[in-house]
XYZ file of C-alpha atoms in Angstrom:
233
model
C 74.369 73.546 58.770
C 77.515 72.579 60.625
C 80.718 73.092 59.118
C 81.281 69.584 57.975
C 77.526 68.661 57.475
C 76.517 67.074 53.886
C 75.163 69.743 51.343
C 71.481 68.743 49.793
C 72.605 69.779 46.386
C 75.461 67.086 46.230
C 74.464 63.427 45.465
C 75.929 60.521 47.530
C 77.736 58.363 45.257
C 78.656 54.385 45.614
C 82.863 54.263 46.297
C 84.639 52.745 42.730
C 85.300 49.423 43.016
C 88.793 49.731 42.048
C 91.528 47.608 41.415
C 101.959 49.911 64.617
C 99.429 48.670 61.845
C 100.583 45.177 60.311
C 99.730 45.048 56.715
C 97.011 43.583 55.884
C 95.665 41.647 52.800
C 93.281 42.754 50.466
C 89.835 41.892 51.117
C 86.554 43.001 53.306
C 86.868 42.560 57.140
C 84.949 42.624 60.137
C 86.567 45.272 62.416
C 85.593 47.327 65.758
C 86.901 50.947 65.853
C 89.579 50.839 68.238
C 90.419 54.817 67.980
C 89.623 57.725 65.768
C 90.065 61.404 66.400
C 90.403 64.781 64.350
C 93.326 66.424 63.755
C 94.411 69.193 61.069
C 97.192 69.956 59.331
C 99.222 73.066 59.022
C 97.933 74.055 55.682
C 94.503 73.570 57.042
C 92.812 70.239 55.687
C 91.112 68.574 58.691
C 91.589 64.433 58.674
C 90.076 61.313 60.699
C 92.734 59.118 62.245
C 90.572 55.736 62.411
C 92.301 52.534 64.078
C 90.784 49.560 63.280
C 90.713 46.509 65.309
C 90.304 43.191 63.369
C 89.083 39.534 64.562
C 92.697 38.360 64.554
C 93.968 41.197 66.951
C 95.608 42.886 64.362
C 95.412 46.938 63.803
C 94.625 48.953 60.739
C 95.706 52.755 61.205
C 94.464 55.326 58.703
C 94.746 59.031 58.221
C 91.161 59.830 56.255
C 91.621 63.610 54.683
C 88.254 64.626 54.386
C 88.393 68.539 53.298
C 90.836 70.448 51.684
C 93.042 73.290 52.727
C 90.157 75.499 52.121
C 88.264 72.983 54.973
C 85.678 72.134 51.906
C 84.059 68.947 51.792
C 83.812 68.908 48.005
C 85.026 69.443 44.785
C 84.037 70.367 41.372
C 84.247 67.759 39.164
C 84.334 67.358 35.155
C 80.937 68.360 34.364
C 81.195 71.536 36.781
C 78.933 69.673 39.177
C 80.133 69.689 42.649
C 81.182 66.227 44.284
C 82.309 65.016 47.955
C 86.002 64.255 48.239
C 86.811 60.456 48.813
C 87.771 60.760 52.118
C 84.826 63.148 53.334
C 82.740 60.147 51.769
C 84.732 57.423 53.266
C 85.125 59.215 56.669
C 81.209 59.974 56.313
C 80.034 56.751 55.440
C 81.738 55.463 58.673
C 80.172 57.881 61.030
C 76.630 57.528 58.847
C 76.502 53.377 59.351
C 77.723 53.731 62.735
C 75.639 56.791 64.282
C 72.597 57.169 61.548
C 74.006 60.924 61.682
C 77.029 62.823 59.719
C 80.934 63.048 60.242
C 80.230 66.697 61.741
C 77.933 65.740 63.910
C 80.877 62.913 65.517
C 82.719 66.151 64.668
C 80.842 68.574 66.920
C 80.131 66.319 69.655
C 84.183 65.035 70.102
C 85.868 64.719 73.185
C 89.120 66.272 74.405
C 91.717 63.300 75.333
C 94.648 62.319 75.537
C 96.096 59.641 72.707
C 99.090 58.079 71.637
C 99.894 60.312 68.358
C 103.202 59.316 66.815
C 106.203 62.349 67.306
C 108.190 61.927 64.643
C 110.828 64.286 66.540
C 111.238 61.708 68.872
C 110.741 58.552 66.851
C 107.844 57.162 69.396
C 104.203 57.422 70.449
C 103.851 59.832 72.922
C 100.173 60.956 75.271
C 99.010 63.837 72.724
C 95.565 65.209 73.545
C 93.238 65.176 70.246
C 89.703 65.304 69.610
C 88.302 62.271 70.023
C 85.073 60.580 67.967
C 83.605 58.774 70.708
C 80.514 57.720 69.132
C 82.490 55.788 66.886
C 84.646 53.919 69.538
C 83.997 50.317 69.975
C 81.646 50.030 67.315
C 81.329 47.319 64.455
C 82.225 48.335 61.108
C 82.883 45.774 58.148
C 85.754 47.358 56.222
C 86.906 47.315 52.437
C 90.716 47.463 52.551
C 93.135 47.238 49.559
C 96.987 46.428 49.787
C 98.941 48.577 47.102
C 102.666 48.872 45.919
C 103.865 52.288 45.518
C 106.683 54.399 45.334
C 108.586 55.462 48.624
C 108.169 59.342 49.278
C 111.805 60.888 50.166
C 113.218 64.114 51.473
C 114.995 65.822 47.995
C 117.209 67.548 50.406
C 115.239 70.705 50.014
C 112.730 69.984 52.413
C 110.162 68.805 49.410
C 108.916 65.182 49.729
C 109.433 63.032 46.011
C 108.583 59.882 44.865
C 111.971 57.903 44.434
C 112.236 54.420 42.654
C 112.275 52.116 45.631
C 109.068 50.944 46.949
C 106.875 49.921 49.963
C 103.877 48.152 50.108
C 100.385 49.980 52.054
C 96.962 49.535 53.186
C 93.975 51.959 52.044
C 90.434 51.833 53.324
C 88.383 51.776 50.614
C 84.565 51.869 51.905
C 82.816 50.764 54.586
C 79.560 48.381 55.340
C 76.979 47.627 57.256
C 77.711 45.160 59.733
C 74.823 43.283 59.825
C 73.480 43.650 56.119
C 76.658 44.101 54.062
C 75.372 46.979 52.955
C 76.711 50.318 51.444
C 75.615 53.760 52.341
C 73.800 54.366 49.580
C 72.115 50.957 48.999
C 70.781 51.446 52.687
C 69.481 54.490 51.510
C 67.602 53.229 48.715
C 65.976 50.668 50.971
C 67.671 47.911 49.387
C 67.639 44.405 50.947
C 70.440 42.652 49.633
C 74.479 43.657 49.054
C 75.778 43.955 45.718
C 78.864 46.464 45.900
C 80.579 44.721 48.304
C 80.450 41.206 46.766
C 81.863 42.398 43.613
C 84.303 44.362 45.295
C 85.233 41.250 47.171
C 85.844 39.476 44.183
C 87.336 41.177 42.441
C 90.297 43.131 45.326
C 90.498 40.189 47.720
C 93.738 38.392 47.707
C 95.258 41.147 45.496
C 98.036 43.919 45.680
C 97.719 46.666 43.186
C 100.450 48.150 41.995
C 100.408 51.969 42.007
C 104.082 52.269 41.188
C 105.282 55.309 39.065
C 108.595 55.207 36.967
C 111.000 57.741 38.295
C 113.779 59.390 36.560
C 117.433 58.933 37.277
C 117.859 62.670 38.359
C 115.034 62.271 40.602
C 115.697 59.087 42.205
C 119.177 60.434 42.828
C 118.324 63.627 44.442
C 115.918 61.795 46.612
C 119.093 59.637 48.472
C 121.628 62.326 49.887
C 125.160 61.079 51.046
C 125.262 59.605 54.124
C 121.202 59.415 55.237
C 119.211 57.141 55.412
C 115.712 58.430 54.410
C 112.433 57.755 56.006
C 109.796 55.887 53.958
């Protein structure tokens, strides 16, 4: 079993409905997968940078952790049962509709190139080679994606990131579908004909902005704005 391969003793679950990228509206799109390569963090989590390309030209970009520090896929949930993280489903789920096979098998079978990878040191995309997913590129995906509201994440001045009390608004991929069915993951797998999740997620996300906005104390909002900087979002 590869190193991000799905375990047999952990059941796929259906995603919650839930309450240069443009922003995009709530609501489920039809999308071709412009880019999306690995890349890992200094702590050691391992993420899937998916662009997506929608009908009207506009881009989605997306950072998709899908293991821990610990490069896990899952957790241990409530009940002591153990239970893929969101974004090892999510990221899964795209590489599962798109190639019939797991994330670590578009994991194992990635391609060294070159890609323009923000540099926040300079302020600009710059050629950065990654590992790239190329079974995934230029493929149809239909996309659930959710505009929220939340709180803009600031420097404290001691190197630790904060929530402070303005805000910004964001996009987050939710799940993803068949292209041609409307399908989820796990209805596919069950040999169902006809979409249900994605309907009522339709109904009841499109059109909507949720509001994930946390109150902030004064002390906190204050130490997030030093004197004379202004502060990324």
């Amino acid at each position: 079993m590869g190193k991000f391969s799905m375990h047999d003793d952990i059941k796929l679950k259906e995603t919650s409905l839930g309450g240069g990228s443009y922003l995009w509206d709530s609501g489920v799109y039809k999308t071709i997968v412009d880019m999306a390569y690995f890349d890992q963090s200094k702590g050691g989590a391992h993420s899937l940078n998916v662009t997506l390309l929608g009908e009207d030209g506009k881009k989605l970009k997306q950072t998709v952790w899908f293991t821990n520090r610990k490069e896990e896929v899952h957790f241990i949930n409530q009940k002591g049962e153990k239970d893929y993280l969101p974004g090892y489903t999510l990221a899964n789920n795209l590489a599962l509709i798109i190639t019939g096979e797991d994330i670590n098998e578009a994991f194992e079978n990635s391609e060294k190139k070159m890609v323009n990878v923000y540099d926040f040191n300079e302020k600009k995309e710059k050629p950065t080679e990654k590992s790239v997913a190329t079974s995934l590129l230029g493929k149809q995906i239909k996309a659930a994606v959710l505009k929220q509201t939340v709180n803009k994440r600031v420097n404290d001045g001691t190197g630790n990131y904060v929530d402070s009390a303005e805000t910004r608004d964001e996009n987050q991929l939710k799940e993803f579908y068949f292209p041609d069915s409307d399908l989820t993951v796990v209805e596919k797998a069950k040999d169902a004909t006809e979409a249900l999740m994605m309907p009522k997620w339709a109904e009841r996300n499109t059109g909507k902005t949720l509001n994930r906005v946390k109150e902030v104390t004064g002390s906190t909002s204050a130490a997030a704005k030093p004197a004379g900087k202004k502060l990324f979002n």
